[in-house]
GROMACS .gro file of C-alpha atoms in nm:
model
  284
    1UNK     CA    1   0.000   0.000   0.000
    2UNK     CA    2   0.161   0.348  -0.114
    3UNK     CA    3   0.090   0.670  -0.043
    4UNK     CA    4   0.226   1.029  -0.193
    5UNK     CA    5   0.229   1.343  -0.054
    6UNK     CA    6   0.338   1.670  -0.173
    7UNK     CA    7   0.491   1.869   0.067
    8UNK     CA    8   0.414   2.205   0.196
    9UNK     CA    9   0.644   2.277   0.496
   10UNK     CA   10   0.982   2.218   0.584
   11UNK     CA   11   1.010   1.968   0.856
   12UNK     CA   12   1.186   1.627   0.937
   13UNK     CA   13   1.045   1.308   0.827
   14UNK     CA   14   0.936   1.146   1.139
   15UNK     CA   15   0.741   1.471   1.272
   16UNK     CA   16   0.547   1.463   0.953
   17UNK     CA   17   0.442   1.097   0.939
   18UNK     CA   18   0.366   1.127   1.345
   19UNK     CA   19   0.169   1.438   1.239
   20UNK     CA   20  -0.030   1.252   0.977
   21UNK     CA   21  -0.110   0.961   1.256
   22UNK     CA   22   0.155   0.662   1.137
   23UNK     CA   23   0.192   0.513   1.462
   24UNK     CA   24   0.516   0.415   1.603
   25UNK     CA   25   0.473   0.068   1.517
   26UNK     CA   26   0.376   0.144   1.137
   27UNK     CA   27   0.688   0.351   1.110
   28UNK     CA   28   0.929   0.051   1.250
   29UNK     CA   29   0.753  -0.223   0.985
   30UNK     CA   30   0.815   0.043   0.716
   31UNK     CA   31   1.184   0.053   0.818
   32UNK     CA   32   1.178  -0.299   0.790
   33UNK     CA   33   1.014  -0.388   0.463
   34UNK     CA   34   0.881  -0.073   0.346
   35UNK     CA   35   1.018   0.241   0.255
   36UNK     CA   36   1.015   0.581   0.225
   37UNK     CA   37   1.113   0.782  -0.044
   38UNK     CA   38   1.225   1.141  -0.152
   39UNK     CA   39   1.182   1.250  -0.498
   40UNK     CA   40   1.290   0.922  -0.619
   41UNK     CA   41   1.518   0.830  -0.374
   42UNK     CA   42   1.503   0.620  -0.067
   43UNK     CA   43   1.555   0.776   0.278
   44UNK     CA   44   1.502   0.791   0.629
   45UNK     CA   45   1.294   0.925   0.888
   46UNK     CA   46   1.560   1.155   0.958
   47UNK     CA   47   1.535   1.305   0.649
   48UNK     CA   48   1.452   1.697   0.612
   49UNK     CA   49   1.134   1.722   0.429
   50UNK     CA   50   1.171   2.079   0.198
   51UNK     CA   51   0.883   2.259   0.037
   52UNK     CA   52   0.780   2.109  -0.348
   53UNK     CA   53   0.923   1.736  -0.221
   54UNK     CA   54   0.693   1.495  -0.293
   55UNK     CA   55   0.689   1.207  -0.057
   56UNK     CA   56   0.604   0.821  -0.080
   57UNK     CA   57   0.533   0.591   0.186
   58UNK     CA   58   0.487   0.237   0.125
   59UNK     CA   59   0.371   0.054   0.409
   60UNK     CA   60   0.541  -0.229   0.560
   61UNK     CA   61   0.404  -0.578   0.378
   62UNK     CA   62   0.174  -0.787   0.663
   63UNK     CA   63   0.193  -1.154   0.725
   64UNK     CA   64  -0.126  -1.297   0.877
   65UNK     CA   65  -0.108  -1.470   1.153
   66UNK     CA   66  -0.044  -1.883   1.116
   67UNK     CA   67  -0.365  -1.948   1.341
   68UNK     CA   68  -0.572  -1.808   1.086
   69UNK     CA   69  -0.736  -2.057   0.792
   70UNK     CA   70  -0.837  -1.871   0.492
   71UNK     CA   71  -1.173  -2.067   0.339
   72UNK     CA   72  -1.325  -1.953   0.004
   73UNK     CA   73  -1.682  -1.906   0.124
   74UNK     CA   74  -1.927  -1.615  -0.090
   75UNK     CA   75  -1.937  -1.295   0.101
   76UNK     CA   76  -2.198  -1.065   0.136
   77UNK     CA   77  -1.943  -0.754   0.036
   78UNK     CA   78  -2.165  -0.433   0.128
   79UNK     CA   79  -1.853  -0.204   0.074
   80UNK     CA   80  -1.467  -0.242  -0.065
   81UNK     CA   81  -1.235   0.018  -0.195
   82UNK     CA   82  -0.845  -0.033  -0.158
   83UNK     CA   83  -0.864   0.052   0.227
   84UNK     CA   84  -1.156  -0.161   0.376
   85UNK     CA   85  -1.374  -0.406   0.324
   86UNK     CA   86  -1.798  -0.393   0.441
   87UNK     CA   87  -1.946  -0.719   0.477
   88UNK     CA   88  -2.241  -0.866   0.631
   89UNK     CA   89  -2.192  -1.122   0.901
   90UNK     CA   90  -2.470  -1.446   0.953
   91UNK     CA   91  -2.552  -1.526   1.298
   92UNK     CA   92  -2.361  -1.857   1.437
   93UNK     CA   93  -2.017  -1.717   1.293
   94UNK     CA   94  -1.737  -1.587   1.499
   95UNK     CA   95  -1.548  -1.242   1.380
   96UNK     CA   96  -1.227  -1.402   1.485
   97UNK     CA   97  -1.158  -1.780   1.575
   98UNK     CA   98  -1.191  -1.830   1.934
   99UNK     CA   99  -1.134  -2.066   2.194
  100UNK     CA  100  -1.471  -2.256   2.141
  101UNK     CA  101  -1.479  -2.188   1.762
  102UNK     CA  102  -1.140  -2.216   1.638
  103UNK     CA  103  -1.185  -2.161   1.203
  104UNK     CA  104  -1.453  -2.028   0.992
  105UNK     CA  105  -1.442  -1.672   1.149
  106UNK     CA  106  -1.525  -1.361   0.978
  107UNK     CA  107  -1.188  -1.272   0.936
  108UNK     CA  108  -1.087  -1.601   0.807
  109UNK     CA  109  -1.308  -1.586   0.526
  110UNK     CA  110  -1.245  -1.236   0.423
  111UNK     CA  111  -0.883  -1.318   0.407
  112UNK     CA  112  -0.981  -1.646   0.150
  113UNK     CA  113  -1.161  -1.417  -0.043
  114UNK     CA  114  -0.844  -1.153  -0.074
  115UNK     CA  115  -0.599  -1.418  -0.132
  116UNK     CA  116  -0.804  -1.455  -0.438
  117UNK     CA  117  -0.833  -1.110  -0.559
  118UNK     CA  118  -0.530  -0.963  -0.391
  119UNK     CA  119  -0.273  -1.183  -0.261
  120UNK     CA  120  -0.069  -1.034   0.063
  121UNK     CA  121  -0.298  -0.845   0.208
  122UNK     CA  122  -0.420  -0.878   0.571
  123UNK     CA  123  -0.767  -0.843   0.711
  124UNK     CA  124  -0.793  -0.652   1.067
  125UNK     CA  125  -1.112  -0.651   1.222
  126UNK     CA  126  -1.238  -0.272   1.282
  127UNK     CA  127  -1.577  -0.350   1.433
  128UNK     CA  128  -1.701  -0.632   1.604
  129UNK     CA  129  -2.031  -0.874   1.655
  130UNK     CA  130  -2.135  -1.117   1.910
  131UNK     CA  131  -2.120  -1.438   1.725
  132UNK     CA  132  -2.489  -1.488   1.748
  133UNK     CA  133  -2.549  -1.139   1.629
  134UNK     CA  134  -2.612  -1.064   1.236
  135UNK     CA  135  -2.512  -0.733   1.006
  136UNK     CA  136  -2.269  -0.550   0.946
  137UNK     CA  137  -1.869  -0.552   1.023
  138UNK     CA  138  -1.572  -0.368   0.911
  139UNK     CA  139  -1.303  -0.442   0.859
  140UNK     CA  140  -0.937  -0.285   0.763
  141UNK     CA  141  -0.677  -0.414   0.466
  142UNK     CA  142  -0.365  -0.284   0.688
  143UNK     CA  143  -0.290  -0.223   1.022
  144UNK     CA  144  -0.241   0.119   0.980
  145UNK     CA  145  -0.582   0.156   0.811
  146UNK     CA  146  -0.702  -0.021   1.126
  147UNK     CA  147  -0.498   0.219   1.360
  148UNK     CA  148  -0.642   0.545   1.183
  149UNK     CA  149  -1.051   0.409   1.192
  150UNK     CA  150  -1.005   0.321   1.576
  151UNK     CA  151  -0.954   0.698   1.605
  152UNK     CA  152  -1.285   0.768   1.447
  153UNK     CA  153  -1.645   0.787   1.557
  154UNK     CA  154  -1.799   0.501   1.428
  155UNK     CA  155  -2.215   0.572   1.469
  156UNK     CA  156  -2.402   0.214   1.456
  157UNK     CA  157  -2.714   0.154   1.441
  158UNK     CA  158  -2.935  -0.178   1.540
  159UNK     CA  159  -3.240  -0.336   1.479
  160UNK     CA  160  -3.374  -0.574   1.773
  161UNK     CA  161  -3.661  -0.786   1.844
  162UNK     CA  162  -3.761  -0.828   2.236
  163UNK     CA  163  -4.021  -0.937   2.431
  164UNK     CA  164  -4.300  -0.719   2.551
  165UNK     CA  165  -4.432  -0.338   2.422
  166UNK     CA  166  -4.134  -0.085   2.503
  167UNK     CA  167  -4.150   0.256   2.550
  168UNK     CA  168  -4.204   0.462   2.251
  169UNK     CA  169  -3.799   0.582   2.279
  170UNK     CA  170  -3.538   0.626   2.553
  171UNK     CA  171  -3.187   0.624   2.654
  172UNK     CA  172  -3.080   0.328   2.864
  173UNK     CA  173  -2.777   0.496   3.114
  174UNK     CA  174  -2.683   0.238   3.329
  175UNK     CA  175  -2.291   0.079   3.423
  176UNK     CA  176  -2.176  -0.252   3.263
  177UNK     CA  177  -1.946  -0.463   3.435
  178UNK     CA  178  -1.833  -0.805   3.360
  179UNK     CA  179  -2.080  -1.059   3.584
  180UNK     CA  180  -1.818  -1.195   3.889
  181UNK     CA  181  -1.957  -1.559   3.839
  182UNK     CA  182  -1.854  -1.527   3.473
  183UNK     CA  183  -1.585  -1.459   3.207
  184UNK     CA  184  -1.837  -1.405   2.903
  185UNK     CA  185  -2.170  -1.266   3.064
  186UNK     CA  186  -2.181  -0.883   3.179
  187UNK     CA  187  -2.414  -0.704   3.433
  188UNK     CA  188  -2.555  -0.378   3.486
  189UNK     CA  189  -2.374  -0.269   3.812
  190UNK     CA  190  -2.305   0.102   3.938
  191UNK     CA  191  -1.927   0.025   3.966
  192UNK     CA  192  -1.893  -0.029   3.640
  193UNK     CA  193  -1.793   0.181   3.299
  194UNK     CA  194  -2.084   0.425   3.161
  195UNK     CA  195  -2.298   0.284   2.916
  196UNK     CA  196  -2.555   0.439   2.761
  197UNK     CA  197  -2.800   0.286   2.454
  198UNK     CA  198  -3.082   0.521   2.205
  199UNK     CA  199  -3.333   0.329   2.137
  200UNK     CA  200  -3.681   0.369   1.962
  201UNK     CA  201  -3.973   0.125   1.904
  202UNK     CA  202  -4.114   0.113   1.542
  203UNK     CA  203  -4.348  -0.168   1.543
  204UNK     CA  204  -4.507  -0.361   1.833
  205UNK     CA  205  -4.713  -0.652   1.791
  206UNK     CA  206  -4.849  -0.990   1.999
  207UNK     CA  207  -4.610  -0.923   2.259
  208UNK     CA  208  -4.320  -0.827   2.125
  209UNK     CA  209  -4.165  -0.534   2.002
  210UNK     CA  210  -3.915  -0.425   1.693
  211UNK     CA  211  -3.673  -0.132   1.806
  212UNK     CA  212  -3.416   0.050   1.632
  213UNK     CA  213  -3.127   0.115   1.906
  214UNK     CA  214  -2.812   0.353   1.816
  215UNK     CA  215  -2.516   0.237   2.080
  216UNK     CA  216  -2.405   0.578   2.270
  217UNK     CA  217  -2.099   0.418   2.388
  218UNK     CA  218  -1.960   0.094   2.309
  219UNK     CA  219  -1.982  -0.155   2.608
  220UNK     CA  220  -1.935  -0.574   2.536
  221UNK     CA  221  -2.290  -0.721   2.502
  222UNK     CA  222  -2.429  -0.373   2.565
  223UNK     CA  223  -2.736  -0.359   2.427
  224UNK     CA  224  -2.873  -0.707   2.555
  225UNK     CA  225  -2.721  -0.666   2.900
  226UNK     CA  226  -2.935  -0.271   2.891
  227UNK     CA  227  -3.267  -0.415   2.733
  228UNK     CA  228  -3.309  -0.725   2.964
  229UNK     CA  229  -3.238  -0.436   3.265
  230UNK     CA  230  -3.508  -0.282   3.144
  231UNK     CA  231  -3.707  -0.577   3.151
  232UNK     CA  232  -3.734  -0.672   2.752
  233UNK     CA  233  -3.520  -0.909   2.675
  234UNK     CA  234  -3.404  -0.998   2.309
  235UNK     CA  235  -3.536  -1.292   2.159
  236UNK     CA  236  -3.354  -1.586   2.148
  237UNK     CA  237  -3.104  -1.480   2.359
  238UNK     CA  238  -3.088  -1.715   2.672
  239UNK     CA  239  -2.772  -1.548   2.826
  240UNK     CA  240  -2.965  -1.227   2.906
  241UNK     CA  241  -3.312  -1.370   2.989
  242UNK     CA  242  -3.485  -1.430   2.625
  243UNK     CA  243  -3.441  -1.763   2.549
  244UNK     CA  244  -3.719  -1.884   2.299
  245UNK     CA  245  -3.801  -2.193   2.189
  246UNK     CA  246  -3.792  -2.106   1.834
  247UNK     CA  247  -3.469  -1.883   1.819
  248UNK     CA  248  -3.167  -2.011   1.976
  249UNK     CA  249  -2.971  -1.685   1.878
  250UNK     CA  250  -3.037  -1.352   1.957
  251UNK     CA  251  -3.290  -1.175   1.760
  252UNK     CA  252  -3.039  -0.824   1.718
  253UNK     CA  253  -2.859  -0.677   1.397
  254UNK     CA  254  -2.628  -0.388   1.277
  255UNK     CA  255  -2.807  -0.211   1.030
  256UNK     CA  256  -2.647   0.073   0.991
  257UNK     CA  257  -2.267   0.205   1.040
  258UNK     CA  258  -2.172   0.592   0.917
  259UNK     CA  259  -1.816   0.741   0.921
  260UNK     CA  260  -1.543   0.996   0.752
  261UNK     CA  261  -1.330   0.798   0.520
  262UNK     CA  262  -0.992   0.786   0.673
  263UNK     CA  263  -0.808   0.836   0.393
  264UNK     CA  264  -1.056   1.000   0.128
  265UNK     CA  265  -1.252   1.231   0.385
  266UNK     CA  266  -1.542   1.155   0.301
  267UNK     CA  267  -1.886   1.046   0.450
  268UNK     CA  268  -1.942   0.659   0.416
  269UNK     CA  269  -2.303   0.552   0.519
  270UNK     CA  270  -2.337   0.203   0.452
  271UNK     CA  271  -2.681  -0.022   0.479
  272UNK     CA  272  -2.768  -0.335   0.556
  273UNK     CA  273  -3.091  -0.399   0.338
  274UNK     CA  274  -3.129  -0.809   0.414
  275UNK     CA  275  -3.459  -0.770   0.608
  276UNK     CA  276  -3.394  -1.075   0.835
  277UNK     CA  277  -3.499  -0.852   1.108
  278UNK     CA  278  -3.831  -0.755   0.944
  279UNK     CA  279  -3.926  -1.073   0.824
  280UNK     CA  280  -3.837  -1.284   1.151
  281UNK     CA  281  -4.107  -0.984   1.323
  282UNK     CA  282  -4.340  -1.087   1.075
  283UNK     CA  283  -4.307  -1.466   1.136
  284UNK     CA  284  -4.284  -1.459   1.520
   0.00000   0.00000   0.00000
């Protein structure tokens, strides 16, 4: 991955690439099998940048990491460009191989599907999913791509189904904490970190309601630890109090994710449009 730059101010090397956000590690793999260069000619970071240079970076080249399995698998691709990739994640699949679930991640499959189309690049996940959550995920094509989105705002937004008729809208503000008889379930609990979940009900029928919920801050299992606090439970999901005899994962999806390009500046709104969501409400 190369970039150019044409340079306005006089200044050394390394303040300008720590001024453009190349973090510390990005600059060491570039010394190591990257390289920077000065109208045409290889240099380093201690190089004094002068006005009318142009600059190019090439980033370091990434190895993934042996414990991942590439699998050629169709992808639902909602966005790619050179930087990321958009896809939309199935319930019952990991983002990354865990402990339990060791291939067929996410990640895995993106990388068998740019092994195919461009060899040597490696996946890093930007945002993640519960396993038994659907929709959308992002995810970077270098770490440095990765290192400039987790400085962004990332706004999400969620479509649930849960049990009973919510309130029209609300804010959930209540602490999440990890649950002390647990290393995977979390708790509301007032010494833990703020949390805080927008949510608004759109259809209600039979019981059961369809929200759209907007995450204010970005907690683990946030929004079905918040709506089984306040006593609606998602359905299907039998770690926070919604297990259903029908759905044995939880009934909850990104939709929705909007940010400012990192590298092109621009606004990226990207949609979800599989109705799983809908149609489940309409079969339940």
């Amino acid at each position: 991955m190369k970039f150019t730059f044409n340079i306005t101010a006089s200044e050394m090397l390394r303040s300008f690439l720590q001024r453009h956000h190349f973090s510390k590690r990005t600059i060491s793999a570039i010394k190591h099998n990257g390289a920077l260069v000065v109208n045409g000619q290889t240099v380093t970071v201690r190089k004094q940048l002068a006005i009318g240079d142009i600059l190019e970076v090439y980033l370091g080249k990434e190895i993934p990491s042996t414990n991942l399995k590439p699998y050629q698998q169709p992808l639902n691709i909602l966005f790619e460009d050179d930087y990321l990739i958009v896809v939309s994640k199935p319930p019952y699949q990991n983002c990354a191989p865990s402990r339990d679930h060791l291939h067929y991640s996410i990640v895995e499959q993106v990388l068998g599907y740019l092994n195919e189309k461009q060899p040597g690049i490696n996946p890093h996940i930007v945002t993640r999913l519960d396993r038994n959550t659907s929709g959308i995920v992002i995810l970077a094509k270098h770490g440095f791509i990765h290192h400039l989105m987790s400085n962004l705002n990332i706004d999400k937004k969620y479509l649930c189904i849960c049990y009973g008729k919510t309130e029209k809208e609300g804010v959930i503000d209540a602490p999440i904490a990890r649950h002390p008889e647990s290393i995977i379930q979390r708790r509301v609990d007032a010494a833990g970190k703020t949390a805080q979940t927008r949510f608004k009900r759109v259809e209600y029928k039979e019981g059961f309601s369809m929200c759209e919920v907007t995450l204010l801050t970005g907690r683990t299992h946030q929004i079905r630890v918040h709506f089984q606090h306040i006593g609606h439970s998602i359905v299907g999901d039998a770690l926070y109090g919604g297990k259903h005899e029908s759905y044995h994962h939880q009934l909850l999806r990104c939709t929705q994710v909007a940010f400012i390009h990192p590298i092109k500046n621009q606004n990226i709104v990207i949609n979800d449009k599989y109705d799983a969501i809908e149609t489940l409400f309409n079969m339940i």
